[in-house]
PDB file of C-alpha atoms in Angstrom:
ATOM      1  CA  MET A   1      18.556 -49.514 -54.249  1.00 57.00           C
ATOM      2  CA  ALA A   2      21.191 -51.008 -56.487  1.00 51.00           C
ATOM      3  CA  ARG A   3      22.248 -51.048 -60.065  1.00 46.00           C
ATOM      4  CA  ARG A   4      24.348 -53.510 -61.975  1.00 43.00           C
ATOM      5  CA  SER A   5      27.534 -52.281 -63.571  1.00 42.00           C
ATOM      6  CA  ARG A   6      31.176 -53.179 -63.973  1.00 43.00           C
ATOM      7  CA  GLN A   7      32.566 -50.681 -61.465  1.00 44.00           C
ATOM      8  CA  PRO A   8      35.019 -51.891 -58.823  1.00 46.00           C
ATOM      9  CA  ARG A   9      33.493 -52.762 -55.453  1.00 50.00           C
ATOM     10  CA  ARG A  10      33.813 -50.005 -52.891  1.00 50.00           C
ATOM     11  CA  PRO A  11      34.936 -50.855 -49.353  1.00 51.00           C
ATOM     12  CA  VAL A  12      32.400 -51.467 -46.603  1.00 55.00           C
ATOM     13  CA  ARG A  13      32.009 -48.410 -44.391  1.00 55.00           C
ATOM     14  CA  ARG A  14      31.698 -48.791 -40.628  1.00 53.00           C
ATOM     15  CA  ALA A  15      28.597 -47.478 -38.909  1.00 48.00           C
ATOM     16  CA  PRO A  16      28.868 -44.977 -36.102  1.00 49.00           C
ATOM     17  CA  GLU A  17      29.196 -46.746 -32.756  1.00 62.00           C
ATOM     18  CA  ARG A  18      26.281 -44.858 -31.264  1.00 72.00           C
ATOM     19  CA  ASP A  19      23.471 -45.722 -33.677  1.00 92.00           C
ATOM     20  CA  CYS A  20      22.627 -48.260 -36.351  1.00 97.00           C
ATOM     21  CA  PRO A  21      21.671 -47.000 -39.836  1.00 97.00           C
ATOM     22  CA  CYS A  22      18.456 -49.086 -39.714  1.00 97.00           C
ATOM     23  CA  GLY A  23      16.906 -46.692 -37.201  1.00 95.00           C
ATOM     24  CA  ALA A  24      15.855 -49.331 -34.680  1.00 94.00           C
ATOM     25  CA  GLY A  25      17.470 -47.245 -31.957  1.00 90.00           C
ATOM     26  CA  GLY A  26      20.418 -49.371 -30.899  1.00 92.00           C
ATOM     27  CA  PRO A  27      24.163 -49.257 -31.475  1.00 96.00           C
ATOM     28  CA  TYR A  28      25.320 -50.820 -34.736  1.00 96.00           C
ATOM     29  CA  ASP A  29      27.375 -53.571 -33.072  1.00 95.00           C
ATOM     30  CA  ALA A  30      24.366 -54.727 -31.021  1.00 95.00           C
ATOM     31  CA  CYS A  31      21.897 -54.342 -33.905  1.00 96.00           C
ATOM     32  CA  CYS A  32      22.665 -54.989 -37.584  1.00 97.00           C
ATOM     33  CA  GLY A  33      26.397 -55.340 -37.003  1.00 97.00           C
ATOM     34  CA  ARG A  34      25.876 -58.782 -35.408  1.00 97.00           C
ATOM     35  CA  LEU A  35      24.001 -59.944 -38.513  1.00 98.00           C
ATOM     36  CA  HIS A  36      26.517 -58.434 -40.938  1.00 98.00           C
ATOM     37  CA  ALA A  37      29.370 -60.160 -39.104  1.00 97.00           C
ATOM     38  CA  GLY A  38      27.540 -63.520 -39.204  1.00 96.00           C
ATOM     39  CA  ASP A  39      27.342 -63.691 -35.395  1.00 96.00           C
ATOM     40  CA  ALA A  40      23.519 -63.858 -35.447  1.00 96.00           C
ATOM     41  CA  GLY A  41      20.653 -64.366 -37.856  1.00 96.00           C
ATOM     42  CA  ALA A  42      17.577 -62.197 -38.277  1.00 98.00           C
ATOM     43  CA  ASP A  43      14.709 -63.304 -36.023  1.00 97.00           C
ATOM     44  CA  THR A  44      12.041 -61.740 -38.244  1.00 98.00           C
ATOM     45  CA  ALA A  45      11.536 -60.605 -41.821  1.00 98.00           C
ATOM     46  CA  GLU A  46      11.566 -56.996 -40.591  1.00 98.00           C
ATOM     47  CA  ALA A  47      14.906 -57.520 -38.845  1.00 98.00           C
ATOM     48  CA  LEU A  48      16.350 -58.907 -42.088  1.00 98.00           C
ATOM     49  CA  MET A  49      14.954 -55.986 -44.085  1.00 98.00           C
ATOM     50  CA  ARG A  50      16.455 -53.496 -41.598  1.00 98.00           C
ATOM     51  CA  SER A  51      19.824 -55.269 -41.748  1.00 98.00           C
ATOM     52  CA  ARG A  52      19.737 -55.209 -45.545  1.00 98.00           C
ATOM     53  CA  TYR A  53      18.994 -51.469 -45.505  1.00 98.00           C
ATOM     54  CA  SER A  54      22.006 -50.997 -43.210  1.00 98.00           C
ATOM     55  CA  ALA A  55      24.091 -53.112 -45.587  1.00 98.00           C
ATOM     56  CA  PHE A  56      23.078 -50.835 -48.485  1.00 97.00           C
ATOM     57  CA  ALA A  57      23.924 -47.771 -46.369  1.00 96.00           C
ATOM     58  CA  LEU A  58      27.345 -49.197 -45.463  1.00 96.00           C
ATOM     59  CA  GLY A  59      28.163 -50.799 -48.821  1.00 96.00           C
ATOM     60  CA  ASP A  60      28.209 -54.389 -47.543  1.00 97.00           C
ATOM     61  CA  VAL A  61      27.601 -56.213 -50.844  1.00 97.00           C
ATOM     62  CA  ASP A  62      28.647 -59.602 -49.429  1.00 97.00           C
ATOM     63  CA  TYR A  63      25.884 -59.483 -46.799  1.00 98.00           C
ATOM     64  CA  LEU A  64      23.296 -58.415 -49.364  1.00 98.00           C
ATOM     65  CA  LEU A  65      24.159 -61.332 -51.638  1.00 98.00           C
ATOM     66  CA  ARG A  66      24.351 -63.790 -48.717  1.00 97.00           C
ATOM     67  CA  THR A  67      20.810 -62.883 -47.587  1.00 98.00           C
ATOM     68  CA  TRP A  68      19.253 -62.974 -51.086  1.00 98.00           C
ATOM     69  CA  HIS A  69      17.183 -66.019 -52.084  1.00 98.00           C
ATOM     70  CA  PRO A  70      19.277 -68.158 -54.471  1.00 97.00           C
ATOM     71  CA  ASP A  71      16.454 -68.263 -57.061  1.00 97.00           C
ATOM     72  CA  THR A  72      16.492 -64.459 -57.481  1.00 97.00           C
ATOM     73  CA  ARG A  73      20.024 -63.492 -56.345  1.00 97.00           C
ATOM     74  CA  PRO A  74      22.085 -61.745 -59.023  1.00 97.00           C
ATOM     75  CA  ALA A  75      25.539 -63.107 -59.793  1.00 95.00           C
ATOM     76  CA  ARG A  76      26.995 -59.715 -58.954  1.00 95.00           C
ATOM     77  CA  LEU A  77      25.811 -56.519 -57.298  1.00 96.00           C
ATOM     78  CA  ASP A  78      27.349 -53.068 -57.656  1.00 94.00           C
ATOM     79  CA  LEU A  79      25.956 -50.308 -55.475  1.00 94.00           C
ATOM     80  CA  ASP A  80      25.393 -46.742 -56.610  1.00 89.00           C
ATOM     81  CA  GLY A  81      28.299 -44.929 -54.949  1.00 88.00           C
ATOM     82  CA  GLY A  82      26.673 -41.542 -55.505  1.00 93.00           C
ATOM     83  CA  ARG A  83      23.658 -42.328 -53.334  1.00 95.00           C
ATOM     84  CA  ARG A  84      23.824 -41.906 -49.546  1.00 96.00           C
ATOM     85  CA  TRP A  85      21.060 -43.630 -47.564  1.00 97.00           C
ATOM     86  CA  THR A  86      19.804 -41.285 -44.843  1.00 97.00           C
ATOM     87  CA  GLY A  87      16.872 -42.961 -43.093  1.00 97.00           C
ATOM     88  CA  LEU A  88      14.397 -45.810 -43.017  1.00 98.00           C
ATOM     89  CA  GLU A  89      10.692 -45.940 -42.235  1.00 98.00           C
ATOM     90  CA  VAL A  90       8.948 -49.296 -41.837  1.00 98.00           C
ATOM     91  CA  LEU A  91       5.377 -48.688 -42.990  1.00 98.00           C
ATOM     92  CA  GLU A  92       3.788 -52.130 -42.647  1.00 98.00           C
ATOM     93  CA  THR A  93       4.674 -55.749 -41.989  1.00 98.00           C
ATOM     94  CA  SER A  94       2.725 -58.923 -42.669  1.00 98.00           C
ATOM     95  CA  GLY A  95       3.792 -62.322 -41.366  1.00 98.00           C
ATOM     96  CA  GLY A  96       7.521 -62.723 -41.042  1.00 98.00           C
ATOM     97  CA  THR A  97       7.686 -63.841 -37.404  1.00 97.00           C
ATOM     98  CA  ALA A  98       8.979 -67.050 -35.824  1.00 92.00           C
ATOM     99  CA  PHE A  99       5.564 -68.585 -36.545  1.00 95.00           C
ATOM    100  CA  HIS A 100       5.641 -67.846 -40.291  1.00 98.00           C
ATOM    101  CA  SER A 101       7.517 -69.184 -43.302  1.00 98.00           C
ATOM    102  CA  SER A 102       7.091 -65.948 -45.280  1.00 98.00           C
ATOM    103  CA  GLY A 103       6.442 -62.282 -44.739  1.00 98.00           C
ATOM    104  CA  THR A 104       6.360 -58.896 -46.386  1.00 98.00           C
ATOM    105  CA  VAL A 105       7.713 -55.548 -45.259  1.00 98.00           C
ATOM    106  CA  THR A 106       6.636 -52.252 -46.785  1.00 98.00           C
ATOM    107  CA  PHE A 107       9.178 -49.510 -46.207  1.00 98.00           C
ATOM    108  CA  ARG A 108      10.380 -46.130 -47.351  1.00 98.00           C
ATOM    109  CA  ALA A 109      14.154 -45.645 -47.637  1.00 98.00           C
ATOM    110  CA  HIS A 110      15.366 -42.040 -47.771  1.00 98.00           C
ATOM    111  CA  TYR A 111      18.483 -41.018 -49.643  1.00 97.00           C
ATOM    112  CA  ARG A 112      20.454 -38.092 -50.963  1.00 97.00           C
ATOM    113  CA  ASP A 113      22.232 -38.096 -54.317  1.00 96.00           C
ATOM    114  CA  ALA A 114      23.459 -35.585 -56.894  1.00 96.00           C
ATOM    115  CA  GLU A 115      19.871 -34.598 -57.650  1.00 96.00           C
ATOM    116  CA  GLY A 116      19.049 -33.948 -53.987  1.00 97.00           C
ATOM    117  CA  PRO A 117      16.949 -35.823 -51.442  1.00 98.00           C
ATOM    118  CA  GLY A 118      14.621 -38.634 -52.451  1.00 98.00           C
ATOM    119  CA  ALA A 119      12.877 -41.736 -51.210  1.00 98.00           C
ATOM    120  CA  GLN A 120      12.307 -45.240 -52.478  1.00 97.00           C
ATOM    121  CA  GLU A 121       9.198 -47.052 -51.296  1.00 98.00           C
ATOM    122  CA  GLU A 122       8.609 -50.756 -51.849  1.00 97.00           C
ATOM    123  CA  THR A 123       7.112 -53.920 -50.463  1.00 98.00           C
ATOM    124  CA  SER A 124       9.689 -56.674 -50.148  1.00 98.00           C
ATOM    125  CA  GLU A 125       9.003 -60.389 -49.785  1.00 98.00           C
ATOM    126  CA  PHE A 126      10.959 -62.584 -47.403  1.00 98.00           C
ATOM    127  CA  LEU A 127      11.010 -66.363 -47.077  1.00 98.00           C
ATOM    128  CA  ARG A 128      12.444 -68.694 -44.495  1.00 97.00           C
ATOM    129  CA  LEU A 129      14.998 -70.961 -46.201  1.00 97.00           C
ATOM    130  CA  ASP A 130      16.676 -73.697 -44.146  1.00 95.00           C
ATOM    131  CA  GLY A 131      15.620 -71.829 -40.996  1.00 94.00           C
ATOM    132  CA  ALA A 132      17.014 -68.439 -42.053  1.00 97.00           C
ATOM    133  CA  TRP A 133      15.165 -65.429 -43.446  1.00 98.00           C
ATOM    134  CA  VAL A 134      16.149 -64.430 -47.007  1.00 98.00           C
ATOM    135  CA  TYR A 135      15.047 -61.639 -49.328  1.00 98.00           C
ATOM    136  CA  ARG A 136      13.152 -62.680 -52.408  1.00 97.00           C
TER     137      ARG A 136
END
């Protein structure tokens, strides 16, 4: 979803008021927007994964770095400005609830770039660190 380069950081885009990019079905401000603003934390690994997808879609590098496990977090993250994220499918989850200390989420993220439409599928690992979910 990202590449490292020395390009200047692009500004964070605002999501439409009517729907959140993560596809959970709610308005951005009541969904991932609360997490991006720091007003709430993700309750589950899936919620964190969805909020991170929305952060990629909106260009919110600060949120992505803030929710990355410190052992694997890059010093810097530059997003591919030519890729537009167009949809998210959660395929499977394992663990990652209030009763777990870790979890995985398998998802497919759809995009469009100069070469046309595409999708990236992966299984991401999440850990609870000091009570908060982080991406590893």
